[in-house]
Amino acid sequence: RSFHVFCGEGEERPFYIKREFSHIQARATHNLKYFYLNYLVIAAFIFGVALVLSSAAMVLFLLSGAWTLALKLTQDGPMTLHGAVITQQMVLVVLGICTLFILSEVLAKLMSTTVFFSVFVISSHALLRDETSLPAIDQSDSSERDKNTRKESINEKSSLWTGKASSYVTIA
């Protein structure tokens, strides 16, 4: 949905609190179904901001650069550093182990931050956004309409291949 619909621009009271639990539950359910893609974009945006602002992610990027350099230096053969011979296999083993530990730590922290802030923002919006001005969502009616539309589309495509024309009834 557009940002204007998401924020309730042009509506008199797009956000307010309902007092009855059944109304709150119905509102949250409707808004979660109606704005699910907006909520997904918000979660992705929060993850991106958390990734950019994370100091651990910056360290991970620096380490990946160092590992790339080490792999490049050992590409033509073993490298000698202060008398120690370092092969590309050794670099790959160290790279794999470090990546496992660092990624698990960084991603766990980033995911927990993303989940916390996303749940807060999404639940606040879903609970406070007035659903009465939004179109109703009826899953059973739309799924039946989608099936009929797919059948008509298949029939139309098959008649194009065979060269036969037939009349179609549009179901509203």
PDB file of N, CA and C in Angstrom, residues 5 8 11 13-14 30 34 129-136:
ATOM      1  N   VAL A   5      -1.638   5.983   2.387  1.00  0.00           N
ATOM      2  CA  VAL A   5      -2.660   5.116   2.981  1.00  0.00           C
ATOM      3  C   VAL A   5      -2.148   4.552   4.305  1.00  0.00           C
ATOM      4  N   GLY A   8      -2.436   7.201   6.813  1.00  0.00           N
ATOM      5  CA  GLY A   8      -3.773   7.747   6.971  1.00  0.00           C
ATOM      6  C   GLY A   8      -3.890   9.207   6.571  1.00  0.00           C
ATOM      7  N   GLU A  11      -7.260  11.555   6.214  1.00  0.00           N
ATOM      8  CA  GLU A  11      -8.349  11.054   7.040  1.00  0.00           C
ATOM      9  C   GLU A  11      -8.474  11.918   8.294  1.00  0.00           C
ATOM     10  N   ARG A  13      -9.413  10.965  11.554  1.00  0.00           N
ATOM     11  CA  ARG A  13      -8.777  10.330  12.707  1.00  0.00           C
ATOM     12  C   ARG A  13      -8.191   8.983  12.285  1.00  0.00           C
ATOM     13  N   PRO A  14      -7.008   8.968  11.666  1.00  0.00           N
ATOM     14  CA  PRO A  14      -6.465   7.687  11.202  1.00  0.00           C
ATOM     15  C   PRO A  14      -5.943   6.802  12.341  1.00  0.00           C
ATOM     16  N   HIS A  30      -7.031  -7.235  10.865  1.00  0.00           N
ATOM     17  CA  HIS A  30      -7.286  -6.596   9.571  1.00  0.00           C
ATOM     18  C   HIS A  30      -6.055  -5.829   9.102  1.00  0.00           C
ATOM     19  N   TYR A  34      -3.812  -6.362   5.795  1.00  0.00           N
ATOM     20  CA  TYR A  34      -3.883  -5.302   4.790  1.00  0.00           C
ATOM     21  C   TYR A  34      -2.515  -4.666   4.525  1.00  0.00           C
ATOM     22  N   ARG A 129      -3.992   2.046  14.027  1.00  0.00           N
ATOM     23  CA  ARG A 129      -4.493   2.501  12.722  1.00  0.00           C
ATOM     24  C   ARG A 129      -5.952   2.117  12.556  1.00  0.00           C
ATOM     25  N   ASP A 130      -6.792   3.107  12.233  1.00  0.00           N
ATOM     26  CA  ASP A 130      -8.221   2.878  12.035  1.00  0.00           C
ATOM     27  C   ASP A 130      -8.443   2.065  10.774  1.00  0.00           C
ATOM     28  N   GLU A 131      -9.127   0.926  10.921  1.00  0.00           N
ATOM     29  CA  GLU A 131      -9.348   0.031   9.787  1.00  0.00           C
ATOM     30  C   GLU A 131     -10.668   0.303   9.081  1.00  0.00           C
ATOM     31  N   THR A 132     -11.515   1.169   9.630  1.00  0.00           N
ATOM     32  CA  THR A 132     -12.839   1.369   9.029  1.00  0.00           C
ATOM     33  C   THR A 132     -12.772   2.082   7.686  1.00  0.00           C
ATOM     34  N   SER A 133     -11.739   2.876   7.454  1.00  0.00           N
ATOM     35  CA  SER A 133     -11.630   3.578   6.174  1.00  0.00           C
ATOM     36  C   SER A 133     -10.930   2.739   5.107  1.00  0.00           C
ATOM     37  N   LEU A 134     -10.437   1.561   5.479  1.00  0.00           N
ATOM     38  CA  LEU A 134      -9.727   0.691   4.546  1.00  0.00           C
ATOM     39  C   LEU A 134     -10.693  -0.319   3.937  1.00  0.00           C
ATOM     40  N   PRO A 135     -10.404  -0.815   2.737  1.00  0.00           N
ATOM     41  CA  PRO A 135     -11.268  -1.833   2.129  1.00  0.00           C
ATOM     42  C   PRO A 135     -11.263  -3.118   2.951  1.00  0.00           C
ATOM     43  N   ALA A 136     -12.382  -3.813   2.930  1.00  0.00           N
ATOM     44  CA  ALA A 136     -12.483  -5.080   3.651  1.00  0.00           C
ATOM     45  C   ALA A 136     -11.676  -6.143   2.923  1.00  0.00           C
TER      46      ALA A 136
END
